[in-house]
Short mmCIF file of C-alpha atoms and ligand atoms in Angstrom, two decimals:
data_model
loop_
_atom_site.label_atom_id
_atom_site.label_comp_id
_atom_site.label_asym_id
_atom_site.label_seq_id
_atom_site.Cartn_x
_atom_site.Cartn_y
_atom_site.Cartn_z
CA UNK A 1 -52.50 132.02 81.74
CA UNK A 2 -53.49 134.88 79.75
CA UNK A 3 -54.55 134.12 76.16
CA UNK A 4 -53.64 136.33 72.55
CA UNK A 5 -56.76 138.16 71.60
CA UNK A 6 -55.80 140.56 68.76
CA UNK A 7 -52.64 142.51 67.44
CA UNK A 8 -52.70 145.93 68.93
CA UNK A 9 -49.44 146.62 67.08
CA UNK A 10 -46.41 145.80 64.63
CA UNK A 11 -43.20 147.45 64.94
CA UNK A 12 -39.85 146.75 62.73
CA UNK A 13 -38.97 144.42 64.99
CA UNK A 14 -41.73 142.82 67.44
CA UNK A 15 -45.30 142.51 67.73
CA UNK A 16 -47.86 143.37 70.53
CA UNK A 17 -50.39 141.39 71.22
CA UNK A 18 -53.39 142.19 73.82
CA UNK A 19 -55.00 139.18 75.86
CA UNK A 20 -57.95 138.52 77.75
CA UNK A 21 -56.37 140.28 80.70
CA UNK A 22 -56.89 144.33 80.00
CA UNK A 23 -53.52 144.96 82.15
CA UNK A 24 -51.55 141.98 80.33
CA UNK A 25 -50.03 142.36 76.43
CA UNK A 26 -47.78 139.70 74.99
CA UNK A 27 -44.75 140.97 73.42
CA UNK A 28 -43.67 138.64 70.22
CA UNK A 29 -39.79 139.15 68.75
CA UNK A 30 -39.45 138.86 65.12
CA UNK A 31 -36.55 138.22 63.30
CA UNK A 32 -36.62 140.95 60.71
CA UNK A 33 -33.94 143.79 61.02
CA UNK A 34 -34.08 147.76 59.73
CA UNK A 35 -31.91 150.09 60.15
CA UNK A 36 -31.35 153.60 58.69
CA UNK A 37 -35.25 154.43 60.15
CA UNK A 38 -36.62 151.42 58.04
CA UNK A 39 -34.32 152.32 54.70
CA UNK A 40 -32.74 149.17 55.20
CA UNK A 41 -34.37 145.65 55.82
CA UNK A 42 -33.77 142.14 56.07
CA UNK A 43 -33.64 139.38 58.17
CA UNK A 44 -31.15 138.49 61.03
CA UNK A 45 -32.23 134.23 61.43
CA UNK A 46 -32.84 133.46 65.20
CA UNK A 47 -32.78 137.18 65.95
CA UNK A 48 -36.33 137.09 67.77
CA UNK A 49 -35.22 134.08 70.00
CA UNK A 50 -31.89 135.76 70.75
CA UNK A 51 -33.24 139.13 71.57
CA UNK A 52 -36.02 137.79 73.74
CA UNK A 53 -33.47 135.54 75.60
CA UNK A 54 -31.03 138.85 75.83
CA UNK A 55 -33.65 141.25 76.60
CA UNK A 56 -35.29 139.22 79.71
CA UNK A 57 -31.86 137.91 81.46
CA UNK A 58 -31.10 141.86 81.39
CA UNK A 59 -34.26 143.06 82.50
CA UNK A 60 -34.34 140.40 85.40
CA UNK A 61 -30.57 141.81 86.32
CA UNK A 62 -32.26 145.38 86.65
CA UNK A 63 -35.25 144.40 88.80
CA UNK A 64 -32.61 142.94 91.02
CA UNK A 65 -30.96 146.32 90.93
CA UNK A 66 -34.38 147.74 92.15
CA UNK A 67 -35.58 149.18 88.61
CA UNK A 68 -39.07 148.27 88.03
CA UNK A 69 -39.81 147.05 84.09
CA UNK A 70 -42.58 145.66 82.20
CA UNK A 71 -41.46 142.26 82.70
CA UNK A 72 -43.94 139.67 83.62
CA UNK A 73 -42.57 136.44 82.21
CA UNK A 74 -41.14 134.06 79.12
CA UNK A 75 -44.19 132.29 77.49
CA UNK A 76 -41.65 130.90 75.01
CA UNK A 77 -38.37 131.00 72.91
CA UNK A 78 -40.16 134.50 71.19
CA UNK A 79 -42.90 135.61 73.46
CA UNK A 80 -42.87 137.72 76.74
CA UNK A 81 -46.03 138.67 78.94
CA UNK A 82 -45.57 142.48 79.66
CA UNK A 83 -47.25 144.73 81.70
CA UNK A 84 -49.13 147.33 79.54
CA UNK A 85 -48.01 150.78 79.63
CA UNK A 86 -48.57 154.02 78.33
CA UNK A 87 -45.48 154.32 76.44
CA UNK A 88 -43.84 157.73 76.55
CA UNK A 89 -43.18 158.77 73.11
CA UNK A 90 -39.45 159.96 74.08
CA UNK A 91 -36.33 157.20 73.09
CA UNK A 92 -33.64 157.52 75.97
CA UNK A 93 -30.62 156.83 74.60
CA UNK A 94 -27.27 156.85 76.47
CA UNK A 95 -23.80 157.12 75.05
CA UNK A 96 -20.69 156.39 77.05
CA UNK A 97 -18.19 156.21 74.27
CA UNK A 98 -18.96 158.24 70.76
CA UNK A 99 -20.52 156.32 67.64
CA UNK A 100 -23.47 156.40 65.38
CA UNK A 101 -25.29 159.63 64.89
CA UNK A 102 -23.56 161.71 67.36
CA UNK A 103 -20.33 161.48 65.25
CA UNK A 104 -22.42 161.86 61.93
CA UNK A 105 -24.05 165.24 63.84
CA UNK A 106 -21.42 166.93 65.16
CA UNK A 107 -18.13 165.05 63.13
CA UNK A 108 -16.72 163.77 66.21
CA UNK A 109 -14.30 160.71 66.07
CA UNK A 110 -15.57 157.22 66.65
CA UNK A 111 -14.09 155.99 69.48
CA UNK A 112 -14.17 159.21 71.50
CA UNK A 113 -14.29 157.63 75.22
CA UNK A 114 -16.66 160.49 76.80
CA UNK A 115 -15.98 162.67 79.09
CA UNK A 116 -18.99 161.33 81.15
CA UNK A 117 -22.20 159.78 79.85
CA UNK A 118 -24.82 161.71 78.17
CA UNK A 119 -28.52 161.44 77.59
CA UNK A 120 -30.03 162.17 74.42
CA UNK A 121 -33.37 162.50 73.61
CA UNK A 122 -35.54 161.36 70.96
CA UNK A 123 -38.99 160.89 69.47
CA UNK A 124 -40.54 158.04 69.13
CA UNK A 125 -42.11 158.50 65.66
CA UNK A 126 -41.14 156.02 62.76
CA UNK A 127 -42.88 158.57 60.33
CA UNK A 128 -40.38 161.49 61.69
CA UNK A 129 -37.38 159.79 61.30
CA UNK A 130 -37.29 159.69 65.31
CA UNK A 131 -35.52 163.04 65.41
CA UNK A 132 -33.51 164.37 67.97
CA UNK A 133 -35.20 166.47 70.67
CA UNK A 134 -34.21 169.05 73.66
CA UNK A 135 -35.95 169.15 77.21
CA UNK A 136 -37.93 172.25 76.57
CA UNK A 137 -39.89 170.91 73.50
CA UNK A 138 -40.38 167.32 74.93
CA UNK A 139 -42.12 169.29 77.84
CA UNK A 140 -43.74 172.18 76.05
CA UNK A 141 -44.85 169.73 72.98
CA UNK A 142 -46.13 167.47 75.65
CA UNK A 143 -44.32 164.39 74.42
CA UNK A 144 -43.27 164.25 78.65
CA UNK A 145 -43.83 166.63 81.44
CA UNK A 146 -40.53 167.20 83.26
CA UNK A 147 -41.28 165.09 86.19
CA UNK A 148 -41.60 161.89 83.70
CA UNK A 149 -38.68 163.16 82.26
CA UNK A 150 -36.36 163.64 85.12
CA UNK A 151 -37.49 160.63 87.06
CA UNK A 152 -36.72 158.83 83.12
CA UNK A 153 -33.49 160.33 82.87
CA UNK A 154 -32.57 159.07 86.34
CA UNK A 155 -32.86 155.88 85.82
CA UNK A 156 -31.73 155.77 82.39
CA UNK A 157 -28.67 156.67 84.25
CA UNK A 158 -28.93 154.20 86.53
CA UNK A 159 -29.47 151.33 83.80
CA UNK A 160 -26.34 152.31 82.67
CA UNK A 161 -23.91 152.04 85.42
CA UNK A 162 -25.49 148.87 85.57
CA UNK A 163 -24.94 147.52 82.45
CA UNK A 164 -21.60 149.02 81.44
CA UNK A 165 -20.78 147.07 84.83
CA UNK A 166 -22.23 144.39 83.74
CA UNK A 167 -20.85 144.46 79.89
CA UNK A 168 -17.69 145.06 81.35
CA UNK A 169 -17.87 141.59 82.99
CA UNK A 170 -18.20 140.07 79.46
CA UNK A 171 -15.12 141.71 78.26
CA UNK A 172 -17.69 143.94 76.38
CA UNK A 173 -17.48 147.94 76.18
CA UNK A 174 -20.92 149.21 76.19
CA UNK A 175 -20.47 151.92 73.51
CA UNK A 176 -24.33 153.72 74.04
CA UNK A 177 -28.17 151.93 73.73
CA UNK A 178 -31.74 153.31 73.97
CA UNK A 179 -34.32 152.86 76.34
CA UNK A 180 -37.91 153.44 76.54
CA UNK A 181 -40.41 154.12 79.77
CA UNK A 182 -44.17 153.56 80.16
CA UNK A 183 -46.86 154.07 82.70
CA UNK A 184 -48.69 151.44 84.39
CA UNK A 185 -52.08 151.61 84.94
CA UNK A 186 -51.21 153.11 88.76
CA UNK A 187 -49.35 155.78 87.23
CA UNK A 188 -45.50 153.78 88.04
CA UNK A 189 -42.69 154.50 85.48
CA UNK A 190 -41.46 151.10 84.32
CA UNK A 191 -39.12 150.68 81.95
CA UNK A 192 -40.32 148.95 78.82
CA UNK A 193 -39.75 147.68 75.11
CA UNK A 194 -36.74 145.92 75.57
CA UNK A 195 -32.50 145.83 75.98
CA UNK A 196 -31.04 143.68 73.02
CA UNK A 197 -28.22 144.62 70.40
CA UNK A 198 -30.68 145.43 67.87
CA UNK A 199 -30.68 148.98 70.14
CA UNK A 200 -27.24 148.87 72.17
CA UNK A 201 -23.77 149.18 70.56
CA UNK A 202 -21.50 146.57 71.76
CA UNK A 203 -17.85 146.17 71.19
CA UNK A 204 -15.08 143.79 72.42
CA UNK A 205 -12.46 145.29 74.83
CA UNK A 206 -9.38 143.48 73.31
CA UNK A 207 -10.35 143.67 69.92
CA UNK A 208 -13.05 146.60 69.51
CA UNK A 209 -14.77 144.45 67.00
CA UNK A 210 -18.35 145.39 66.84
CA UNK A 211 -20.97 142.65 68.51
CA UNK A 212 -24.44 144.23 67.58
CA UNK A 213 -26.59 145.46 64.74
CA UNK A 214 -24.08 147.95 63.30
CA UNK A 215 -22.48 144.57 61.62
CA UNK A 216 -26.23 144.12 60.01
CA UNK A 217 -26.53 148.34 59.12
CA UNK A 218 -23.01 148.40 57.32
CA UNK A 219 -23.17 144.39 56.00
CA UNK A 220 -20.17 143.69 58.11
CA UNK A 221 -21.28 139.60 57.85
CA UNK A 222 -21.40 136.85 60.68
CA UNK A 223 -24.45 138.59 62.28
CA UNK A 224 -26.05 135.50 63.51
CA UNK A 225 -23.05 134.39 64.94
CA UNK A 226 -22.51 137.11 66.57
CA UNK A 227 -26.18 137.69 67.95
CA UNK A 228 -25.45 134.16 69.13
CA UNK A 229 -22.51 134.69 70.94
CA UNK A 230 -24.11 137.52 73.28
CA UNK A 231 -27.20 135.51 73.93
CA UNK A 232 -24.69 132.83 75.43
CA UNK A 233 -22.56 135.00 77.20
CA UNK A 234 -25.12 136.81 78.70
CA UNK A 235 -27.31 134.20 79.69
CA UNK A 236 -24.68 132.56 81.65
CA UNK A 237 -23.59 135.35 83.03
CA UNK A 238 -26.42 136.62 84.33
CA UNK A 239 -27.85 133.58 85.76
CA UNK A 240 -31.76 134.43 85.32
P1 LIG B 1 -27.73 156.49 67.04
O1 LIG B 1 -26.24 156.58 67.11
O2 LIG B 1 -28.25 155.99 65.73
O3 LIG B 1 -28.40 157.76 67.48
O4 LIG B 1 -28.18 155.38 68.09
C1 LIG B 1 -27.68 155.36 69.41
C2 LIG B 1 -28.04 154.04 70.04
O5 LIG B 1 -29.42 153.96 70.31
C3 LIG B 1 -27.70 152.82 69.19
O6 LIG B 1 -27.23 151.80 70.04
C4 LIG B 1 -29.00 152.44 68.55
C5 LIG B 1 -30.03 152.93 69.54
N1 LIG B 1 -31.23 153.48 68.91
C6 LIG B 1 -32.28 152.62 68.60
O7 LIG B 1 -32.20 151.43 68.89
N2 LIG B 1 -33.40 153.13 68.01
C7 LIG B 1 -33.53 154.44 67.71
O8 LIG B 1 -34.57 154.84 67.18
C8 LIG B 1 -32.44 155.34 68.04
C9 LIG B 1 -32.55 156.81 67.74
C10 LIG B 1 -31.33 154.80 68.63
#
């Protein structure tokens, strides 16, 4: 079993750890919570148990799909052995029904089931604010060539008739979520980080209350409860 060796990085909301093997990093879930690009911060109790739990049932439902992840196994309640990657700096996020920024940038209504869903892109850069980004300067700023991109974007649409199917299951609308890809060390796409409410919206069909970290962003209370309630759900549901 691969041992912790040093922290190759901290994020706002897990940790990377390398090991003795070069192709193996452990991937620790903390419980602390930003939003707003790091303006806000606290702590969500049990978050890094929940997400882990959350993040691998869904990622074992997509490799059972056929979409290849970083996924190697649970160590424990916070830790995950990934495959490391060569992250691509680009944050795929899908939105089936409108909410968050797209509403703020272009004053649509909340609620707004799309026509269809849409991909938007952007960077992966805590310091920038992770700005939006178009095709043509992801490629010709060489954040992604277009083949990364394209064969990203099609499973990024994939992942999502997946999970709204699966969501749907649970009596949960999948509102929109981001995703991020990496390279293995053979040059595969897999799909990394991870799939948790932290970076999903979630709301409940019947009632269109909100399940994820929006209740934490706007101090909409019973956040832990509510992180709970997921992990349950979706544990038993997806039976992995
Ligand atoms: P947005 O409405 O703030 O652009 O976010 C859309 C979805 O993607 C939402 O579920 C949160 C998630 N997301 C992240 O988790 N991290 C990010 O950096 C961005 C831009 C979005």
């Amino acid at each position: 079993m691969p041992t912790k060796t040093a922290v190759l990085s901290e994020g706002k909301s897990k940790i990377l750890h390398t090991t003795d093997d070069p192709n193996l990093l452990i991937q620790e879930f903390k419980d602390d919570a930003t939003a707003f690009n790091g303006v806000k911060k606290g702590t969500i109790v049990g978050k890094g148990v929940f997400n882990q739990s959350i993040s691998t049932s869904i990622f074992r439902l997509l490799e059972q799909a056929g979409i290849k992840t970083h996924l190697v196994e649970v160590l424990n309640d916070r830790e995950q052995l990934v495959k490391r990657v060569d992250i691509v700096m680009v944050e795929f996020v899908v939105r089936n029904i409108a909410a968050g920024s797209l509403c703020r940038r272009y004053a649509t209504e909340e609620g707004l089931k799309l026509e269809r869903p849409m991909i938007e892109y952007f960077v992966k850069s805590d310091e920038l604010g992770d700005p939006l980004i178009g095709r043509e300067a992801i490629a010709i700023l060489g954040l992604a060539d277009y083949e990364i991109l394209d064969l990203a974007s099609e499973l990024t649409m994939k992942v999502n008739e997946i999970m709204v199917a699966f969501w749907k299951t649970l009596g949960i609308d999948l509102v929109d979520f981001k995703l991020e890809f990496g390279r293995d060390n053979e040059g595969n796409l897999l799909l990394a980080d991870e799939i948790t409410p932290d970076g999903c919206r979630l709301w409940d069909t019947k009632t269109g209350e909100k399940l994820d970290k929006d209740r934490f962003r706007f101090d909409m209370g019973g956040v832990e409860e509510s992180y709970a309630r997921l992990q349950s759900l979706v544990t038993e549901a997806a039976g992995v």
